[in-house]
Amino acid sequence: MTFQSDQSFARQLDAADSLASYRDKFFIPKTPDGKETIYFCGNSLGLQPKSARGFVEQEMKDWERFGVDGHFHAKNPWMPYHELLTEQTARLVGAKLNEVVVMNTLTVNLHLMLVSFYRPTTRRHKIVIEWPAFPSDRYAVESHIRFHGFDPKRSLIELRPRAGETAIRTEDIEDILEGDGDEIALLLLGGINYYSGQAFDMERITRAAQAQGILVGYDLAHAAGNVMLHLHEWNVDFAVWCSYKYLNSGPGGIAGCFVHERHGGRIDLPRFAGWWGQNKHIRFQMGPIFDAIPGAEGWQVSNPPILPLAVLRASMEIFDEVGMQELRAKSERLTGYLEYLLNQHPCQRYSVITPRDPAQRGCQLSIRAPEGGKQIFDHLAAEGVVCDWREPDVIRIAPVPLYNTFSEVYRFAEILCG
Ligand SMILES: *Cc1c(COP(=O)(O)O)cnc(C)c1O
């Protein structure tokens, strides 16, 4: 798509945007003087769907009315409540129904997956992650390495961009997987790196790793609801994601988990069990023997919190109506437009570190400003832009296709470059 740099072009793009009406389904935060902010922070906390309150109120009413019997007699009985999200979640990440479950929070799910899928031996004990990995992922991985009696200094490999580059090259990842292949137990990557905004070629990387006998997991915190995912087809071993970023489930919302169906029935895998993973037919016999539900649901531990699930349903209903394909098409235009406008105003004060190739990024652009970055960020905030600052020198900007507009992108570029 070719862009133009005048404001009327932004209005034209908004007028032609078939998803424009979805903005009205969300509450847009306001500045202290009552104007709508330019909210480019949906990569950190997505906005509240206006329909969410109704979903929560339904459960509050049913709890008021039924007490414990709500497990069976609520409008949407709580016993199988999490199953209401299964189909939508499977479509969102490109999975089969028995490969996904919503449960817990992201890092908790990561720990549960590491218990099952990081099985180091003296020969094969290494985990490969990207640099910079999200701190929580790094802490989790290091703790498992130590838990098994290994030393992260020897057992943790971090993939880095080449000197002078900001993205990690796929061929460099392949080289490491081949070179160290028989010592690597697990590859764990953010599908999209939270810092640089780089989207990895998950299909190709998965293939390269598995050719070496390496298990592959993805943290999709920044990818779920942002880019197209085909976890089943890509043959990914497991994946985890949170839902409060692009998926708008509210602060601390309930997370997702994918386990490929070829692992779903494996009773040889160790796992940390709980009663909600117990075969549904016998769960309430309360017997002593654990018999896991086949598929991702078998990794559930506790009965899930209904109120956060209710909020997630509100958001997932919207995602399902729009479809990831449409959403992604708009996202590429919106972020492409932002990139175009930033390039129109070549500025010495910052550079974009996110890859230029749309296939290698989602909606986020990360701007590096080594000098005066914090002042730029403060200026943006003062002008009503909500984005975030990541030490030491990066501003992350995420125009979200569900609720952001081309005119907001235009205005943002004016403020940033003005
Ligand atoms: C946001 C994010 C997390 C957050 O973890 P929680 O367990 O939800 O607090 C973890 N990893 C990545 C890559 C993230 O982007």
Short mmCIF file of C-alpha atoms and ligand atoms in Angstrom, two decimals:
data_model
loop_
_atom_site.label_atom_id
_atom_site.label_comp_id
_atom_site.label_asym_id
_atom_site.label_seq_id
_atom_site.Cartn_x
_atom_site.Cartn_y
_atom_site.Cartn_z
CA MET A 1 0.00 0.00 0.00
CA THR A 2 1.28 3.49 -0.81
CA PHE A 3 0.70 6.17 1.78
CA GLN A 4 0.49 9.96 1.62
CA SER A 5 1.67 12.35 4.26
CA ASP A 6 -1.21 14.80 4.61
CA GLN A 7 -3.86 14.62 7.29
CA SER A 8 -6.75 14.15 4.86
CA PHE A 9 -5.18 10.85 3.83
CA ALA A 10 -5.48 9.59 7.42
CA ARG A 11 -9.17 10.53 7.34
CA GLN A 12 -9.59 8.68 4.06
CA LEU A 13 -8.02 5.56 5.54
CA ASP A 14 -10.35 5.77 8.54
CA ALA A 15 -13.37 6.24 6.28
CA ALA A 16 -12.39 3.16 4.27
CA ASP A 17 -11.66 1.05 7.38
CA SER A 18 -14.18 -1.78 7.62
CA LEU A 19 -13.26 -2.33 11.28
CA ALA A 20 -13.66 1.33 12.29
CA SER A 21 -16.89 0.68 14.19
CA TYR A 22 -15.10 -1.63 16.66
CA ARG A 23 -13.48 1.30 18.42
CA ASP A 24 -16.87 2.09 19.85
CA LYS A 25 -16.98 -1.30 21.57
CA PHE A 26 -14.18 -0.21 23.93
CA PHE A 27 -13.75 2.41 26.64
CA ILE A 28 -11.01 4.82 25.56
CA PRO A 29 -9.16 6.30 28.57
CA LYS A 30 -9.30 10.10 28.90
CA THR A 31 -6.71 12.74 29.77
CA PRO A 32 -7.27 14.78 32.97
CA ASP A 33 -8.99 17.48 30.86
CA GLY A 34 -11.43 14.98 29.42
CA LYS A 35 -10.01 14.35 25.92
CA GLU A 36 -9.53 10.87 24.56
CA THR A 37 -5.95 9.72 24.92
CA ILE A 38 -4.07 8.23 22.00
CA TYR A 39 -3.89 4.80 23.57
CA PHE A 40 -0.96 2.93 22.00
CA CYS A 41 -0.42 0.65 24.97
CA GLY A 42 -2.65 -2.30 24.12
CA ASN A 43 0.53 -4.40 24.04
CA SER A 44 0.75 -3.87 27.78
CA LEU A 45 -2.87 -3.70 28.91
CA GLY A 46 -5.70 -3.91 26.39
CA LEU A 47 -8.75 -1.69 26.80
CA GLN A 48 -11.99 -2.68 28.43
CA PRO A 49 -14.71 -3.99 26.11
CA LYS A 50 -17.94 -2.19 26.97
CA SER A 51 -19.65 -5.57 26.98
CA ALA A 52 -17.38 -6.96 29.74
CA ARG A 53 -19.43 -5.58 32.62
CA GLY A 54 -22.53 -7.43 31.44
CA PHE A 55 -20.65 -10.72 31.30
CA VAL A 56 -19.35 -10.21 34.85
CA GLU A 57 -22.73 -9.08 36.17
CA GLN A 58 -24.34 -12.23 34.87
CA GLU A 59 -22.04 -14.31 37.07
CA MET A 60 -22.45 -12.00 40.07
CA LYS A 61 -26.23 -12.35 39.71
CA ASP A 62 -26.05 -16.12 39.37
CA TRP A 63 -23.82 -16.37 42.41
CA GLU A 64 -26.28 -14.14 44.32
CA ARG A 65 -29.20 -16.28 43.21
CA PHE A 66 -27.80 -19.81 43.24
CA GLY A 67 -24.84 -19.89 45.60
CA VAL A 68 -23.05 -23.19 45.16
CA ASP A 69 -25.71 -24.48 42.78
CA GLY A 70 -24.41 -22.01 40.21
CA HIS A 71 -21.87 -24.69 39.33
CA PHE A 72 -24.76 -26.49 37.63
CA HIS A 73 -27.66 -24.05 37.41
CA ALA A 74 -26.13 -20.72 36.49
CA LYS A 75 -27.12 -19.48 33.04
CA ASN A 76 -23.64 -20.64 32.05
CA PRO A 77 -22.83 -23.34 34.61
CA TRP A 78 -19.47 -22.76 36.26
CA MET A 79 -18.40 -26.39 36.22
CA PRO A 80 -17.66 -26.43 32.47
CA TYR A 81 -17.41 -22.61 32.21
CA HIS A 82 -13.86 -22.56 30.83
CA GLU A 83 -15.05 -24.72 27.93
CA LEU A 84 -17.02 -21.72 26.63
CA LEU A 85 -13.66 -20.33 25.54
CA THR A 86 -12.24 -23.41 23.89
CA GLU A 87 -13.43 -22.94 20.31
CA GLN A 88 -12.56 -19.27 20.13
CA THR A 89 -9.17 -19.86 21.66
CA ALA A 90 -8.42 -22.71 19.26
CA ARG A 91 -9.29 -20.49 16.28
CA LEU A 92 -7.19 -17.66 17.65
CA VAL A 93 -3.98 -19.67 17.87
CA GLY A 94 -4.59 -22.19 15.08
CA ALA A 95 -5.09 -25.24 17.26
CA LYS A 96 -7.39 -28.23 17.64
CA LEU A 97 -9.97 -28.09 20.39
CA ASN A 98 -8.18 -30.56 22.61
CA GLU A 99 -4.90 -28.64 22.32
CA VAL A 100 -5.92 -25.46 24.18
CA VAL A 101 -7.10 -24.46 27.62
CA VAL A 102 -7.47 -21.17 29.46
CA MET A 103 -6.13 -21.33 32.99
CA ASN A 104 -3.90 -19.62 35.57
CA THR A 105 -1.59 -16.82 34.53
CA LEU A 106 1.20 -16.86 32.00
CA THR A 107 4.25 -17.53 34.15
CA VAL A 108 2.39 -20.20 36.09
CA ASN A 109 1.52 -21.95 32.83
CA LEU A 110 5.13 -21.63 31.72
CA HIS A 111 6.24 -23.39 34.90
CA LEU A 112 3.70 -26.18 34.35
CA MET A 113 4.93 -26.64 30.78
CA LEU A 114 8.59 -26.65 31.85
CA VAL A 115 7.82 -29.38 34.36
CA SER A 116 6.57 -31.56 31.53
CA PHE A 117 8.77 -30.52 28.64
CA TYR A 118 12.14 -29.64 30.11
CA ARG A 119 13.61 -33.05 30.92
CA PRO A 120 17.34 -32.43 30.97
CA THR A 121 19.94 -35.19 30.87
CA THR A 122 23.67 -34.82 31.45
CA ARG A 123 24.12 -34.81 27.70
CA ARG A 124 21.11 -32.71 26.70
CA HIS A 125 20.46 -30.03 29.31
CA LYS A 126 20.50 -26.64 27.58
CA ILE A 127 17.66 -24.20 27.07
CA VAL A 128 17.82 -21.58 24.32
CA ILE A 129 16.00 -18.28 24.83
CA GLU A 130 16.20 -14.90 23.08
CA TRP A 131 17.90 -11.79 24.41
CA PRO A 132 16.33 -9.80 25.87
CA ALA A 133 13.74 -12.33 27.01
CA PHE A 134 10.97 -11.01 29.21
CA PRO A 135 12.40 -11.15 32.76
CA SER A 136 9.70 -13.49 34.05
CA ASP A 137 10.52 -16.05 31.35
CA ARG A 138 14.18 -15.85 32.13
CA TYR A 139 13.63 -16.28 35.86
CA ALA A 140 11.33 -19.23 35.23
CA VAL A 141 13.77 -20.96 32.89
CA GLU A 142 16.76 -20.39 35.17
CA SER A 143 14.82 -21.72 38.14
CA HIS A 144 14.07 -24.96 36.27
CA ILE A 145 17.68 -25.35 35.22
CA ARG A 146 18.74 -25.03 38.87
CA PHE A 147 15.88 -27.20 40.05
CA HIS A 148 17.34 -30.02 37.95
CA GLY A 149 20.79 -29.46 39.42
CA PHE A 150 22.31 -27.66 36.43
CA ASP A 151 23.92 -24.25 36.23
CA PRO A 152 22.39 -21.52 34.05
CA LYS A 153 25.93 -20.38 33.19
CA ARG A 154 26.37 -23.64 31.29
CA SER A 155 22.83 -24.57 30.46
CA LEU A 156 21.27 -21.29 29.28
CA ILE A 157 21.99 -20.03 25.77
CA GLU A 158 20.81 -16.55 24.77
CA LEU A 159 20.27 -15.68 21.12
CA ARG A 160 21.41 -12.18 20.28
CA PRO A 161 21.31 -9.90 17.26
CA ARG A 162 24.60 -9.46 15.42
CA ALA A 163 26.67 -6.41 16.37
CA GLY A 164 25.03 -3.30 14.95
CA GLU A 165 21.73 -5.09 14.27
CA THR A 166 18.54 -5.04 16.31
CA ALA A 167 16.79 -8.23 15.18
CA ILE A 168 17.94 -11.83 15.58
CA ARG A 169 18.45 -13.54 12.22
CA THR A 170 16.68 -16.81 11.62
CA GLU A 171 19.79 -18.28 10.04
CA ASP A 172 21.78 -17.48 13.18
CA ILE A 173 19.19 -19.31 15.26
CA GLU A 174 19.43 -22.26 12.89
CA ASP A 175 23.23 -22.26 13.18
CA ILE A 176 23.11 -22.44 16.96
CA LEU A 177 20.47 -25.18 16.91
CA GLU A 178 22.62 -27.21 14.53
CA GLY A 179 25.93 -26.51 16.22
CA ASP A 180 24.83 -27.25 19.79
CA GLY A 181 21.89 -29.42 18.78
CA ASP A 182 22.58 -32.55 20.77
CA GLU A 183 23.11 -30.56 23.98
CA ILE A 184 19.91 -28.52 23.69
CA ALA A 185 16.81 -29.86 25.38
CA LEU A 186 14.42 -26.97 24.77
CA LEU A 187 13.98 -23.83 22.70
CA LEU A 188 11.74 -21.20 24.28
CA LEU A 189 11.13 -18.00 22.33
CA GLY A 190 8.73 -15.12 22.61
CA GLY A 191 6.71 -15.43 19.40
CA ILE A 192 7.12 -11.67 19.25
CA ASN A 193 9.87 -10.19 21.37
CA TYR A 194 8.35 -7.78 23.88
CA TYR A 195 11.22 -5.29 23.58
CA SER A 196 12.16 -5.09 19.92
CA GLY A 197 8.80 -6.11 18.51
CA GLN A 198 10.50 -8.72 16.29
CA ALA A 199 8.20 -11.58 15.24
CA PHE A 200 10.07 -14.84 14.82
CA ASP A 201 9.51 -17.21 11.92
CA MET A 202 7.99 -19.78 14.23
CA GLU A 203 7.31 -22.35 11.54
CA ARG A 204 10.86 -22.43 10.21
CA ILE A 205 12.49 -22.24 13.64
CA THR A 206 10.29 -25.03 14.99
CA ARG A 207 11.27 -27.25 12.09
CA ALA A 208 14.97 -26.52 12.53
CA ALA A 209 14.84 -27.26 16.25
CA GLN A 210 12.83 -30.43 15.97
CA ALA A 211 15.22 -31.73 13.31
CA GLN A 212 17.78 -31.77 16.15
CA GLY A 213 15.43 -33.48 18.59
CA ILE A 214 14.84 -30.22 20.48
CA LEU A 215 11.43 -29.48 22.01
CA VAL A 216 9.92 -26.11 21.11
CA GLY A 217 7.80 -23.79 23.25
CA TYR A 218 6.63 -20.25 22.55
CA ASP A 219 5.61 -17.46 24.86
CA LEU A 220 2.90 -15.75 22.85
CA ALA A 221 2.19 -12.88 25.25
CA HIS A 222 2.84 -10.42 22.42
CA ALA A 223 1.64 -12.60 19.58
CA ALA A 224 -1.80 -13.87 20.64
CA GLY A 225 -4.44 -11.58 19.18
CA ASN A 226 -1.74 -9.72 17.26
CA VAL A 227 -0.54 -11.98 14.43
CA MET A 228 -1.71 -15.11 12.64
CA LEU A 229 -0.79 -18.29 14.48
CA HIS A 230 -0.95 -21.91 13.29
CA LEU A 231 0.41 -23.74 16.30
CA HIS A 232 -0.93 -27.13 15.33
CA GLU A 233 0.32 -27.00 11.75
CA TRP A 234 3.67 -25.62 12.82
CA ASN A 235 3.94 -28.64 15.09
CA VAL A 236 4.86 -26.50 18.11
CA ASP A 237 5.23 -28.62 21.26
CA PHE A 238 3.69 -26.15 23.70
CA ALA A 239 2.83 -22.47 24.01
CA VAL A 240 1.62 -20.10 26.70
CA TRP A 241 0.22 -16.59 26.57
CA CYS A 242 -1.49 -14.00 28.72
CA SER A 243 -4.76 -12.39 27.71
CA TYR A 244 -4.62 -8.93 29.25
CA LYS A 245 -2.46 -7.47 26.46
CA TYR A 246 -3.93 -7.68 22.95
CA LEU A 247 -6.75 -9.88 24.20
CA ASN A 248 -8.25 -7.24 26.52
CA SER A 249 -9.17 -9.50 29.44
CA GLY A 250 -8.30 -6.95 32.12
CA PRO A 251 -5.41 -6.65 34.58
CA GLY A 252 -4.12 -10.03 35.65
CA GLY A 253 -6.62 -11.78 33.36
CA ILE A 254 -6.61 -15.50 32.85
CA ALA A 255 -3.96 -16.99 30.55
CA GLY A 256 -3.88 -19.56 27.76
CA CYS A 257 -1.95 -22.74 27.13
CA PHE A 258 -1.39 -24.95 24.09
CA VAL A 259 -0.12 -28.54 24.17
CA HIS A 260 0.22 -30.27 20.81
CA GLU A 261 -2.13 -33.23 20.55
CA ARG A 262 0.73 -35.67 20.13
CA HIS A 263 1.67 -34.92 23.76
CA GLY A 264 -1.89 -34.58 25.05
CA GLY A 265 -2.38 -38.20 25.98
CA ARG A 266 1.13 -38.96 27.18
CA ILE A 267 1.05 -40.40 30.63
CA ASP A 268 4.84 -40.79 30.64
CA LEU A 269 5.27 -37.01 30.95
CA PRO A 270 5.71 -35.77 34.50
CA ARG A 271 3.28 -33.05 35.42
CA PHE A 272 2.19 -31.10 38.46
CA ALA A 273 -1.36 -32.31 38.85
CA GLY A 274 -4.50 -30.95 40.44
CA TRP A 275 -8.12 -32.00 40.59
CA TRP A 276 -9.23 -29.86 37.67
CA GLY A 277 -6.99 -31.87 35.37
CA GLN A 278 -8.71 -35.04 36.49
CA ASN A 279 -10.85 -36.94 34.02
CA LYS A 280 -14.24 -35.23 34.15
CA HIS A 281 -16.21 -38.44 34.47
CA ILE A 282 -14.57 -39.37 37.72
CA ARG A 283 -13.46 -36.01 39.11
CA PHE A 284 -16.28 -35.88 41.61
CA GLN A 285 -15.78 -39.41 42.80
CA MET A 286 -12.92 -37.69 44.62
CA GLY A 287 -10.86 -40.85 44.35
CA PRO A 288 -7.14 -41.13 45.14
CA ILE A 289 -5.91 -41.93 41.63
CA PHE A 290 -5.12 -39.17 39.14
CA ASP A 291 -6.26 -39.90 35.60
CA ALA A 292 -5.54 -36.87 33.43
CA ILE A 293 -8.04 -35.48 30.92
CA PRO A 294 -6.52 -36.20 27.51
CA GLY A 295 -5.29 -32.96 25.90
CA ALA A 296 -4.32 -29.54 27.25
CA GLU A 297 -7.14 -29.58 29.81
CA GLY A 298 -5.28 -32.32 31.64
CA TRP A 299 -2.73 -29.73 32.77
CA GLN A 300 -5.32 -27.75 34.71
CA VAL A 301 -4.65 -27.58 38.40
CA SER A 302 -7.39 -25.58 40.14
CA ASN A 303 -10.99 -24.80 39.37
CA PRO A 304 -10.73 -21.56 37.39
CA PRO A 305 -11.79 -18.05 38.51
CA ILE A 306 -15.14 -17.40 36.80
CA LEU A 307 -15.09 -13.58 36.89
CA PRO A 308 -11.85 -13.20 34.88
CA LEU A 309 -13.14 -15.86 32.49
CA ALA A 310 -16.31 -13.82 32.04
CA VAL A 311 -14.29 -10.76 31.00
CA LEU A 312 -12.24 -12.83 28.60
CA ARG A 313 -15.43 -14.13 27.00
CA ALA A 314 -16.52 -10.56 26.26
CA SER A 315 -13.29 -9.87 24.44
CA MET A 316 -13.03 -13.20 22.66
CA GLU A 317 -16.52 -12.74 21.29
CA ILE A 318 -15.27 -9.60 19.55
CA PHE A 319 -12.13 -11.31 18.22
CA ASP A 320 -14.19 -14.14 16.89
CA GLU A 321 -16.58 -11.79 15.13
CA VAL A 322 -13.76 -9.86 13.45
CA GLY A 323 -11.45 -12.80 12.74
CA MET A 324 -7.68 -12.64 12.92
CA GLN A 325 -7.30 -12.38 9.16
CA GLU A 326 -9.20 -9.07 8.93
CA LEU A 327 -7.57 -7.80 12.05
CA ARG A 328 -4.10 -8.57 10.80
CA ALA A 329 -4.80 -6.95 7.43
CA LYS A 330 -5.74 -3.69 9.14
CA SER A 331 -2.85 -4.03 11.56
CA GLU A 332 -0.33 -4.20 8.73
CA ARG A 333 -1.79 -1.04 7.19
CA LEU A 334 -1.93 0.80 10.51
CA THR A 335 1.64 -0.02 11.56
CA GLY A 336 2.88 0.42 7.99
CA TYR A 337 1.37 3.90 8.02
CA LEU A 338 3.04 4.71 11.32
CA GLU A 339 6.39 3.57 9.95
CA TYR A 340 5.84 5.61 6.79
CA LEU A 341 5.11 8.78 8.75
CA LEU A 342 8.15 8.29 10.98
CA ASN A 343 10.31 7.90 7.88
CA GLN A 344 8.79 11.08 6.40
CA HIS A 345 10.28 13.06 9.24
CA PRO A 346 13.79 11.75 9.45
CA CYS A 347 14.80 12.64 12.92
CA GLN A 348 18.21 12.42 14.53
CA ARG A 349 16.77 11.78 17.91
CA TYR A 350 15.52 8.24 17.48
CA SER A 351 15.50 5.17 15.26
CA VAL A 352 13.01 2.33 14.82
CA ILE A 353 14.51 -0.98 15.98
CA THR A 354 11.57 -3.18 14.93
CA PRO A 355 12.07 -5.03 11.62
CA ARG A 356 10.77 -3.26 8.51
CA ASP A 357 9.39 -6.43 7.01
CA PRO A 358 5.71 -6.71 8.09
CA ALA A 359 6.10 -10.50 8.32
CA GLN A 360 8.70 -9.96 11.04
CA ARG A 361 6.61 -7.81 13.34
CA GLY A 362 3.14 -7.39 14.79
CA CYS A 363 1.54 -4.02 15.43
CA GLN A 364 4.23 -2.69 17.75
CA LEU A 365 7.10 -0.44 16.69
CA SER A 366 9.91 0.11 19.17
CA ILE A 367 11.69 3.41 18.95
CA ARG A 368 15.19 3.74 20.33
CA ALA A 369 16.23 7.18 21.55
CA PRO A 370 19.64 6.93 23.20
CA GLU A 371 19.74 10.64 23.96
CA GLY A 372 16.79 12.44 25.50
CA GLY A 373 14.52 9.41 25.14
CA LYS A 374 12.90 10.01 28.48
CA GLN A 375 12.12 13.63 27.51
CA ILE A 376 10.50 12.45 24.28
CA PHE A 377 8.45 9.98 26.27
CA ASP A 378 7.42 12.64 28.79
CA HIS A 379 6.46 14.97 25.93
CA LEU A 380 4.26 12.26 24.41
CA ALA A 381 2.61 11.62 27.76
CA ALA A 382 1.96 15.33 28.30
CA GLU A 383 0.25 15.44 24.89
CA GLY A 384 -2.09 12.60 25.81
CA VAL A 385 -0.25 9.69 24.22
CA VAL A 386 -0.24 6.49 26.28
CA CYS A 387 2.70 4.28 25.33
CA ASP A 388 5.52 2.87 27.40
CA TRP A 389 9.12 3.37 28.25
CA ARG A 390 11.49 0.44 28.54
CA GLU A 391 14.92 0.97 30.06
CA PRO A 392 17.44 1.96 28.94
CA ASP A 393 16.25 3.83 25.86
CA VAL A 394 13.20 2.37 24.13
CA ILE A 395 9.67 3.69 23.64
CA ARG A 396 7.17 1.04 22.57
CA ILE A 397 4.28 2.16 20.38
CA ALA A 398 1.43 -0.23 19.63
CA PRO A 399 -1.40 0.97 17.40
CA VAL A 400 -3.98 -1.75 17.93
CA PRO A 401 -6.23 -2.53 14.96
CA LEU A 402 -9.32 -3.23 17.07
CA TYR A 403 -9.61 0.25 18.51
CA ASN A 404 -6.94 2.59 17.14
CA THR A 405 -7.36 4.81 14.09
CA PHE A 406 -5.21 6.10 11.26
CA SER A 407 -5.93 9.64 12.46
CA GLU A 408 -4.47 8.77 15.84
CA VAL A 409 -1.33 7.50 14.12
CA TYR A 410 -1.16 10.76 12.16
CA ARG A 411 -1.56 12.84 15.32
CA PHE A 412 1.03 10.73 17.11
CA ALA A 413 3.61 11.33 14.38
CA GLU A 414 2.87 15.07 14.57
CA ILE A 415 3.47 15.09 18.31
CA LEU A 416 6.60 12.93 18.13
CA CYS A 417 8.22 14.73 15.25
CA GLY A 418 6.85 18.19 15.99
C1 LIG B 1 3.64 -9.76 29.69
C2 LIG B 1 4.57 -10.89 29.66
C3 LIG B 1 4.68 -11.76 30.75
C4 LIG B 1 3.90 -11.53 32.01
O1 LIG B 1 3.78 -12.66 32.79
P1 LIG B 1 2.58 -12.83 33.83
O2 LIG B 1 2.78 -14.17 34.36
O3 LIG B 1 1.29 -12.64 33.07
O4 LIG B 1 2.70 -11.76 34.87
C5 LIG B 1 5.55 -12.85 30.63
N1 LIG B 1 6.26 -13.04 29.50
C6 LIG B 1 6.16 -12.21 28.44
C7 LIG B 1 6.96 -12.48 27.20
C8 LIG B 1 5.34 -11.11 28.49
O5 LIG B 1 5.27 -10.27 27.46
#
